[in-house]
Amino acid sequence: MSKEEVIKVRMAEYGVAKAPDQLITIGLGSCVGITLYDKNKKVGGMVHIMLPENKKGLKPPKYADTGIPLLIEELEKLGARRSRLKAKIAGGAKMFSISSSNNSSLNVGERNVIKVKEVLQEENISLLGEDTGKDYGRTMKFFTDSGRVRITSHKAEDIDI
Amino acid sequence: MAQDIMEQLDDMKKDALKEIGNIGAGNAATAFAQFLETKVDMTVPSVEILPISEVPEITGNIEEPVVGVLLQVMGEAPASILFILLEDSVERLVGMMADKEVDFSDLDDIDLSALKEIGNIISGSYLNALNKLTNFNLIQSVPECAVDMAGAILSTSMIPLSKTSDHTLLIKTQFIEGSQAIEGFFFLIPHTGSLEKILEALGFDLE
């Protein structure tokens, strides 16, 4: 009997888990879900960021530039080794196609994805898989026993990254 | 730490915002009733300040498919207006307007433009009320529509506000048409600095 727990990661929050537990984040729109996994230790974490940069000292997991380092730190506390961490990302969609005036918030999905990749590179973490962009919402489920990440949506077939 | 207006809203300011919601919703109900040629009631709007992480859950199930109509408000106090309708309500509402059976999983462009038009009417009436009370000249953009999971639509719509706050202001209103409740969630999402401007225009001294 497995008794794995499913830990829900809400928007602008993060979670860490050890095998066989799972991490799930539901309803990624322009937000990006990032998973980091240490295969040897079978320890993983997930963060659900909304924006690229934390310029005003707000909630760290809301932003790519503060959320990813925070997640790395929390994973190290659980015994993960930074040099072994591998990333997978999903989300960054363009949910509405507003063409009018105002704004930078429109391509925020795209900007999120770019920033997430930059931060991962700075942290020397390789990106193993991604399902990003397009125009629909996604749910991301991370199995810490294998590192598998399942993406589901209302618009496309389920995929594993 | 950044100054967060959302955390400084006392009951008086919340009541003022609720009153705007009330008047706006009253206007919207009238416009809506005329559009549908039927009697439409609206519940008293509630005003809530929520942590941003809770936003995707406010319409119920995060993954539930919904229709979201998003409009940008331009002028002295830029904002977004988001109007969300759940599956059953979409079917009933479009059914009423088009006088036909409607299947949520098979909405066509005409159905979606009908829903955008409802978003237009409701936010237009709302802005009218807001303009009268504040002496602003707020105008709205053309509505955009998305059919997808509630959480993805809600989270994306909160982006302009979430840049400067970890909280959001939510004005929720429900319509009732005849015996069938059509539940619509109406959100006014003030962009950076706009809530302050609205409150100042209402006579609050924020210093």
CSV table of C-alpha atoms in Angstrom, one decimal:
chain,number,residue,atom,x,y,z
A,1,MET,CA,0.0,0.0,0.0
A,2,SER,CA,1.5,3.3,-1.0
A,3,LYS,CA,0.4,6.2,1.0
A,4,GLU,CA,1.9,9.0,-1.0
A,5,GLU,CA,0.6,12.4,-0.3
A,6,VAL,CA,-0.4,15.0,-2.9
A,7,ILE,CA,0.8,18.4,-1.9
A,8,LYS,CA,-1.0,21.3,-3.5
A,9,VAL,CA,1.2,24.3,-4.5
A,10,ARG,CA,-0.9,27.4,-4.8
A,11,MET,CA,-0.3,30.5,-7.0
A,12,ALA,CA,2.7,32.5,-5.7
A,13,GLU,CA,3.6,29.6,-3.3
A,14,TYR,CA,6.1,26.7,-3.3
A,15,GLY,CA,6.3,23.2,-2.0
A,16,VAL,CA,8.9,20.5,-1.4
A,17,ALA,CA,8.5,16.8,-1.1
A,18,LYS,CA,10.3,13.4,-0.9
A,19,ALA,CA,9.3,10.3,-2.8
A,20,PRO,CA,6.7,8.9,-3.0
A,21,ASP,CA,4.8,12.2,-2.5
A,22,GLN,CA,3.5,14.3,-5.4
A,23,LEU,CA,3.3,18.0,-5.9
A,24,ILE,CA,0.5,19.6,-7.9
A,25,THR,CA,-0.2,23.1,-9.1
A,26,ILE,CA,-3.6,23.7,-10.8
A,27,GLY,CA,-4.5,26.4,-13.3
A,28,LEU,CA,-1.3,27.8,-14.7
A,29,GLY,CA,-2.2,30.6,-17.1
A,30,SER,CA,0.5,33.1,-17.8
A,31,CYS,CA,2.1,31.9,-14.6
A,32,VAL,CA,4.9,29.4,-14.8
A,33,GLY,CA,5.3,26.2,-12.7
A,34,ILE,CA,8.9,25.1,-12.1
A,35,THR,CA,9.9,21.8,-10.7
A,36,LEU,CA,13.4,21.0,-9.4
A,37,TYR,CA,14.4,17.4,-8.8
A,38,ASP,CA,17.4,15.6,-7.3
A,39,LYS,CA,17.2,12.1,-8.7
A,40,ASN,CA,19.6,10.5,-6.3
A,41,LYS,CA,17.9,11.7,-3.2
A,42,LYS,CA,14.4,11.5,-4.8
A,43,VAL,CA,13.6,15.0,-3.4
A,44,GLY,CA,11.7,17.5,-5.4
A,45,GLY,CA,10.2,20.9,-5.2
A,46,MET,CA,7.7,23.1,-7.1
A,47,VAL,CA,7.1,26.8,-7.3
A,48,HIS,CA,4.3,28.7,-9.0
A,49,ILE,CA,5.5,32.1,-10.1
A,50,MET,CA,3.4,34.9,-11.5
A,51,LEU,CA,5.9,37.5,-12.6
A,52,PRO,CA,9.6,37.7,-13.7
A,53,GLU,CA,11.2,40.1,-11.2
A,54,ASN,CA,10.6,41.0,-7.6
A,55,LYS,CA,11.3,44.7,-7.6
A,56,LYS,CA,9.4,45.7,-4.5
A,57,GLY,CA,10.3,43.1,-1.9
A,58,LEU,CA,7.0,41.3,-2.2
A,59,LYS,CA,6.3,37.6,-1.6
A,60,PRO,CA,9.4,35.7,-2.9
A,61,PRO,CA,7.7,32.7,-4.5
A,62,LYS,CA,5.6,35.0,-6.6
A,63,TYR,CA,8.6,35.9,-8.8
A,64,ALA,CA,11.0,33.9,-11.0
A,65,ASP,CA,14.1,35.7,-9.7
A,66,THR,CA,13.4,35.2,-6.0
A,67,GLY,CA,11.2,32.0,-6.2
A,68,ILE,CA,13.8,29.7,-7.8
A,69,PRO,CA,16.6,30.5,-5.4
A,70,LEU,CA,14.2,30.1,-2.5
A,71,LEU,CA,13.2,26.7,-3.8
A,72,ILE,CA,16.8,25.6,-4.2
A,73,GLU,CA,17.5,26.6,-0.6
A,74,GLU,CA,14.4,24.7,0.7
A,75,LEU,CA,15.5,21.6,-1.3
A,76,GLU,CA,19.0,21.7,0.1
A,77,LYS,CA,17.4,21.7,3.6
A,78,LEU,CA,15.7,18.5,2.6
A,79,GLY,CA,19.0,16.9,1.6
A,80,ALA,CA,19.0,17.7,-2.2
A,81,ARG,CA,22.3,18.6,-3.7
A,82,ARG,CA,22.3,21.8,-5.8
A,83,SER,CA,24.6,20.4,-8.5
A,84,ARG,CA,22.2,17.5,-9.1
A,85,LEU,CA,19.1,19.5,-9.5
A,86,LYS,CA,17.3,19.4,-12.9
A,87,ALA,CA,14.4,21.5,-13.9
A,88,LYS,CA,11.1,21.2,-15.8
A,89,ILE,CA,8.7,24.0,-16.5
A,90,ALA,CA,5.2,24.6,-17.7
A,91,GLY,CA,2.8,27.5,-18.3
A,92,GLY,CA,3.5,30.9,-19.6
A,93,ALA,CA,0.5,30.9,-21.8
A,94,LYS,CA,-1.2,33.9,-23.3
A,95,MET,CA,-4.8,33.5,-22.1
A,96,PHE,CA,-6.3,36.7,-23.6
A,97,SER,CA,-5.3,38.2,-26.9
A,98,ILE,CA,-5.8,41.9,-25.9
A,99,SER,CA,-4.3,44.0,-28.6
A,100,SER,CA,-5.1,47.5,-27.1
A,101,SER,CA,-2.8,50.0,-25.5
A,102,ASN,CA,-1.8,49.0,-22.0
A,103,ASN,CA,0.5,46.5,-21.7
A,104,SER,CA,3.4,44.7,-20.7
A,105,SER,CA,1.2,42.4,-18.7
A,106,LEU,CA,0.0,40.9,-22.0
A,107,ASN,CA,3.1,39.0,-22.8
A,108,VAL,CA,3.8,38.3,-19.3
A,109,GLY,CA,3.6,34.6,-20.0
A,110,GLU,CA,6.4,34.8,-22.5
A,111,ARG,CA,8.4,37.1,-20.2
A,112,ASN,CA,8.0,34.7,-17.3
A,113,VAL,CA,9.3,31.8,-19.4
A,114,ILE,CA,12.4,33.9,-20.5
A,115,LYS,CA,13.2,35.0,-17.0
A,116,VAL,CA,12.8,31.5,-15.6
A,117,LYS,CA,15.2,30.1,-18.1
A,118,GLU,CA,17.7,32.9,-17.3
A,119,VAL,CA,17.5,32.3,-13.6
A,120,LEU,CA,18.0,28.5,-14.1
A,121,GLN,CA,21.0,29.2,-16.2
A,122,GLU,CA,22.5,31.5,-13.6
A,123,GLU,CA,21.9,28.8,-11.0
A,124,ASN,CA,23.6,26.2,-13.4
A,125,ILE,CA,20.5,24.1,-13.5
A,126,SER,CA,19.7,22.3,-16.7
A,127,LEU,CA,16.2,22.3,-18.2
A,128,LEU,CA,15.0,18.7,-19.0
A,129,GLY,CA,11.6,19.5,-20.3
A,130,GLU,CA,9.0,22.2,-20.9
A,131,ASP,CA,5.5,22.7,-22.0
A,132,THR,CA,5.1,26.5,-22.3
A,133,GLY,CA,3.4,29.2,-24.3
A,134,LYS,CA,0.3,28.8,-26.5
A,135,ASP,CA,-3.1,30.0,-25.2
A,136,TYR,CA,-4.5,27.6,-22.7
A,137,GLY,CA,-4.3,26.9,-19.0
A,138,ARG,CA,-2.4,23.9,-17.6
A,139,THR,CA,-2.2,21.8,-14.5
A,140,MET,CA,1.2,20.4,-13.5
A,141,LYS,CA,1.7,17.2,-11.4
A,142,PHE,CA,5.1,16.2,-10.3
A,143,PHE,CA,5.9,12.6,-9.1
A,144,THR,CA,8.9,12.7,-6.8
A,145,ASP,CA,9.5,9.0,-7.1
A,146,SER,CA,10.5,9.2,-10.7
A,147,GLY,CA,10.8,12.9,-11.6
A,148,ARG,CA,8.0,12.6,-14.1
A,149,VAL,CA,5.9,15.7,-14.6
A,150,ARG,CA,2.4,15.3,-16.1
A,151,ILE,CA,0.7,18.2,-17.9
A,152,THR,CA,-3.0,18.3,-18.3
A,153,SER,CA,-5.3,20.9,-19.8
A,154,HIS,CA,-8.8,21.4,-21.3
A,155,LYS,CA,-7.3,22.0,-24.7
A,156,ALA,CA,-4.6,19.4,-25.4
A,157,GLU,CA,-3.8,15.8,-24.8
A,158,ASP,CA,-2.1,15.0,-21.5
A,159,ILE,CA,1.7,14.9,-21.8
A,160,ASP,CA,4.7,13.9,-19.7
A,161,ILE,CA,7.7,16.1,-19.8
B,1,MET,CA,8.7,46.4,2.5
B,2,ALA,CA,6.5,48.1,0.0
B,3,GLN,CA,3.5,50.0,1.2
B,4,ASP,CA,0.5,47.8,0.4
B,5,ILE,CA,-2.8,49.8,0.1
B,6,MET,CA,-4.7,46.6,0.3
B,7,GLU,CA,-3.6,46.1,3.9
B,8,GLN,CA,-4.6,49.6,4.9
B,9,LEU,CA,-8.2,49.5,3.9
B,10,ASP,CA,-10.3,50.1,6.9
B,11,ASP,CA,-14.1,49.4,7.2
B,12,MET,CA,-15.0,52.9,6.0
B,13,LYS,CA,-13.0,52.6,2.8
B,14,LYS,CA,-14.3,49.1,2.2
B,15,ASP,CA,-17.8,50.5,2.7
B,16,ALA,CA,-17.2,53.2,0.2
B,17,LEU,CA,-15.9,50.6,-2.4
B,18,LYS,CA,-18.9,48.4,-1.6
B,19,GLU,CA,-21.2,51.4,-2.2
B,20,ILE,CA,-19.6,51.9,-5.6
B,21,GLY,CA,-20.2,48.2,-6.2
B,22,ASN,CA,-23.8,48.5,-5.2
B,23,ILE,CA,-24.6,51.5,-7.4
B,24,GLY,CA,-22.6,50.0,-10.3
B,25,ALA,CA,-24.4,46.6,-9.9
B,26,GLY,CA,-27.8,48.3,-9.8
B,27,ASN,CA,-27.1,50.1,-13.0
B,28,ALA,CA,-25.8,46.9,-14.6
B,29,ALA,CA,-28.9,44.9,-13.5
B,30,THR,CA,-31.1,47.4,-15.2
B,31,ALA,CA,-29.1,47.4,-18.4
B,32,PHE,CA,-28.9,43.6,-18.3
B,33,ALA,CA,-32.7,43.3,-17.8
B,34,GLN,CA,-33.4,45.6,-20.7
B,35,PHE,CA,-31.0,43.5,-22.9
B,36,LEU,CA,-32.7,40.3,-22.0
B,37,GLU,CA,-36.2,41.8,-21.8
B,38,THR,CA,-36.8,40.2,-18.4
B,39,LYS,CA,-36.5,41.0,-14.8
B,40,VAL,CA,-33.0,40.7,-13.4
B,41,ASP,CA,-32.1,41.1,-9.7
B,42,MET,CA,-28.6,41.4,-8.3
B,43,THR,CA,-27.4,40.5,-4.9
B,44,VAL,CA,-25.7,43.1,-2.8
B,45,PRO,CA,-22.0,42.9,-3.8
B,46,SER,CA,-19.5,41.8,-1.3
B,47,VAL,CA,-16.1,43.4,-1.1
B,48,GLU,CA,-13.2,41.2,0.0
B,49,ILE,CA,-9.5,41.7,0.3
B,50,LEU,CA,-7.8,38.3,-0.4
B,51,PRO,CA,-4.3,37.0,-0.4
B,52,ILE,CA,-3.3,36.6,-4.0
B,53,SER,CA,-2.8,32.8,-3.6
B,54,GLU,CA,-6.4,32.3,-2.8
B,55,VAL,CA,-7.7,34.0,-6.0
B,56,PRO,CA,-7.7,31.0,-8.3
B,57,GLU,CA,-10.1,29.3,-5.8
B,58,ILE,CA,-12.7,32.0,-5.5
B,59,THR,CA,-15.1,30.7,-8.0
B,60,GLY,CA,-15.0,27.2,-6.6
B,61,ASN,CA,-13.0,24.5,-8.5
B,62,ILE,CA,-9.8,25.9,-9.9
B,63,GLU,CA,-9.8,23.5,-12.8
B,64,GLU,CA,-13.4,23.9,-13.7
B,65,PRO,CA,-14.0,25.3,-17.2
B,66,VAL,CA,-15.5,28.8,-17.2
B,67,VAL,CA,-15.9,31.7,-19.6
B,68,GLY,CA,-13.9,34.8,-18.6
B,69,VAL,CA,-14.5,38.2,-20.2
B,70,LEU,CA,-11.7,40.6,-19.6
B,71,LEU,CA,-11.8,44.4,-20.2
B,72,GLN,CA,-9.2,47.0,-19.7
B,73,VAL,CA,-10.3,50.2,-18.0
B,74,MET,CA,-8.4,53.3,-19.2
B,75,GLY,CA,-8.3,56.8,-17.8
B,76,GLU,CA,-7.5,58.3,-14.4
B,77,ALA,CA,-7.6,55.0,-12.6
B,78,PRO,CA,-6.5,52.2,-14.9
B,79,ALA,CA,-8.0,48.8,-14.0
B,80,SER,CA,-9.2,45.5,-15.4
B,81,ILE,CA,-12.7,44.2,-15.2
B,82,LEU,CA,-13.1,40.5,-15.2
B,83,PHE,CA,-16.4,38.8,-15.5
B,84,ILE,CA,-16.6,35.0,-15.0
B,85,LEU,CA,-19.5,32.8,-15.7
B,86,LEU,CA,-19.7,29.1,-14.7
B,87,GLU,CA,-20.6,26.4,-17.1
B,88,ASP,CA,-24.3,26.1,-16.2
B,89,SER,CA,-24.7,29.9,-16.2
B,90,VAL,CA,-23.2,30.2,-19.6
B,91,GLU,CA,-25.5,27.6,-21.0
B,92,ARG,CA,-28.6,29.3,-19.4
B,93,LEU,CA,-27.5,32.8,-20.3
B,94,VAL,CA,-26.6,32.2,-23.9
B,95,GLY,CA,-29.7,30.0,-24.2
B,96,MET,CA,-31.9,32.9,-23.0
B,97,MET,CA,-30.3,35.3,-25.4
B,98,ALA,CA,-30.2,33.1,-28.4
B,99,ASP,CA,-33.4,31.2,-27.6
B,100,LYS,CA,-31.7,27.8,-28.2
B,101,GLU,CA,-30.1,24.8,-26.4
B,102,VAL,CA,-26.5,25.6,-25.6
B,103,ASP,CA,-23.7,23.2,-24.9
B,104,PHE,CA,-20.7,24.6,-23.1
B,105,SER,CA,-18.3,22.3,-24.8
B,106,ASP,CA,-19.5,23.5,-28.2
B,107,LEU,CA,-19.7,27.3,-27.9
B,108,ASP,CA,-19.4,29.1,-31.2
B,109,ASP,CA,-18.2,32.6,-32.1
B,110,ILE,CA,-21.7,34.0,-31.9
B,111,ASP,CA,-22.2,32.6,-28.4
B,112,LEU,CA,-18.9,34.1,-27.3
B,113,SER,CA,-19.6,37.5,-28.8
B,114,ALA,CA,-23.0,37.4,-26.9
B,115,LEU,CA,-21.0,36.8,-23.7
B,116,LYS,CA,-18.6,39.5,-24.5
B,117,GLU,CA,-21.6,41.8,-25.1
B,118,ILE,CA,-22.9,41.0,-21.6
B,119,GLY,CA,-19.4,41.8,-20.2
B,120,ASN,CA,-19.5,45.1,-22.1
B,121,ILE,CA,-23.0,46.0,-20.7
B,122,ILE,CA,-22.1,45.1,-17.2
B,123,SER,CA,-18.8,46.8,-17.0
B,124,GLY,CA,-20.1,49.8,-18.9
B,125,SER,CA,-22.8,50.3,-16.4
B,126,TYR,CA,-20.4,49.8,-13.6
B,127,LEU,CA,-18.0,52.4,-15.0
B,128,ASN,CA,-20.8,54.8,-15.4
B,129,ALA,CA,-21.5,54.6,-11.7
B,130,LEU,CA,-17.8,54.9,-10.9
B,131,ASN,CA,-17.4,57.9,-13.2
B,132,LYS,CA,-20.4,59.7,-11.6
B,133,LEU,CA,-19.1,59.2,-8.1
B,134,THR,CA,-15.5,60.1,-8.8
B,135,ASN,CA,-15.8,62.6,-11.7
B,136,PHE,CA,-13.4,60.4,-13.7
B,137,ASN,CA,-13.7,59.7,-17.3
B,138,LEU,CA,-12.9,56.0,-17.3
B,139,ILE,CA,-13.5,54.2,-20.6
B,140,GLN,CA,-13.3,50.5,-21.4
B,141,SER,CA,-11.5,48.5,-24.0
B,142,VAL,CA,-13.1,46.0,-26.4
B,143,PRO,CA,-13.8,42.8,-24.3
B,144,GLU,CA,-11.6,39.7,-24.7
B,145,CYS,CA,-12.9,36.3,-24.0
B,146,ALA,CA,-11.3,33.0,-22.9
B,147,VAL,CA,-12.9,29.6,-22.2
B,148,ASP,CA,-10.6,27.6,-20.0
B,149,MET,CA,-9.9,26.6,-16.4
B,150,ALA,CA,-11.0,29.1,-13.9
B,151,GLY,CA,-7.7,29.3,-12.1
B,152,ALA,CA,-5.7,30.1,-15.3
B,153,ILE,CA,-8.1,32.9,-16.2
B,154,LEU,CA,-8.2,34.4,-12.7
B,155,SER,CA,-4.5,34.2,-12.1
B,156,THR,CA,-3.7,35.8,-15.5
B,157,SER,CA,-6.2,38.6,-14.9
B,158,MET,CA,-4.6,39.5,-11.5
B,159,ILE,CA,-1.2,40.1,-13.0
B,160,PRO,CA,-1.4,43.9,-13.3
B,161,LEU,CA,-2.3,44.2,-9.6
B,162,SER,CA,0.0,41.5,-8.3
B,163,LYS,CA,3.0,43.6,-9.4
B,164,THR,CA,2.5,45.8,-6.4
B,165,SER,CA,0.5,43.8,-3.9
B,166,ASP,CA,0.2,40.4,-2.5
B,167,HIS,CA,-3.5,41.0,-2.0
B,168,THR,CA,-6.4,41.6,-4.3
B,169,LEU,CA,-9.6,43.5,-4.1
B,170,LEU,CA,-12.6,41.4,-5.1
B,171,ILE,CA,-16.1,42.7,-5.7
B,172,LYS,CA,-18.4,39.7,-6.2
B,173,THR,CA,-21.9,40.1,-7.6
B,174,GLN,CA,-24.6,37.6,-8.4
B,175,PHE,CA,-27.5,38.0,-10.8
B,176,ILE,CA,-30.7,36.3,-10.5
B,177,GLU,CA,-33.0,36.0,-13.4
B,178,GLY,CA,-36.5,34.6,-12.6
B,179,SER,CA,-36.2,31.4,-10.7
B,180,GLN,CA,-32.9,30.4,-12.3
B,181,ALA,CA,-29.9,31.8,-10.6
B,182,ILE,CA,-27.3,32.8,-13.1
B,183,GLU,CA,-24.2,33.2,-11.1
B,184,GLY,CA,-21.6,35.7,-12.4
B,185,PHE,CA,-18.5,36.8,-10.7
B,186,PHE,CA,-17.6,40.3,-11.3
B,187,PHE,CA,-14.1,41.6,-10.4
B,188,LEU,CA,-12.8,45.1,-10.4
B,189,ILE,CA,-9.0,44.8,-10.4
B,190,PRO,CA,-7.4,48.2,-9.9
B,191,HIS,CA,-3.9,48.5,-11.4
B,192,THR,CA,-1.0,50.1,-9.5
B,193,GLY,CA,-2.0,53.3,-7.8
B,194,SER,CA,-5.6,53.2,-9.0
B,195,LEU,CA,-7.3,52.2,-5.7
B,196,GLU,CA,-5.6,55.2,-4.0
B,197,LYS,CA,-6.9,57.5,-6.8
B,198,ILE,CA,-10.5,56.1,-6.5
B,199,LEU,CA,-10.4,56.5,-2.7
B,200,GLU,CA,-9.1,60.0,-2.9
B,201,ALA,CA,-11.7,61.0,-5.5
B,202,LEU,CA,-14.3,59.7,-3.0
B,203,GLY,CA,-13.0,62.1,-0.4
B,204,PHE,CA,-10.6,60.0,1.6
B,205,ASP,CA,-7.4,61.5,2.8
B,206,LEU,CA,-4.8,58.8,2.4
B,207,GLU,CA,-1.9,60.7,4.0
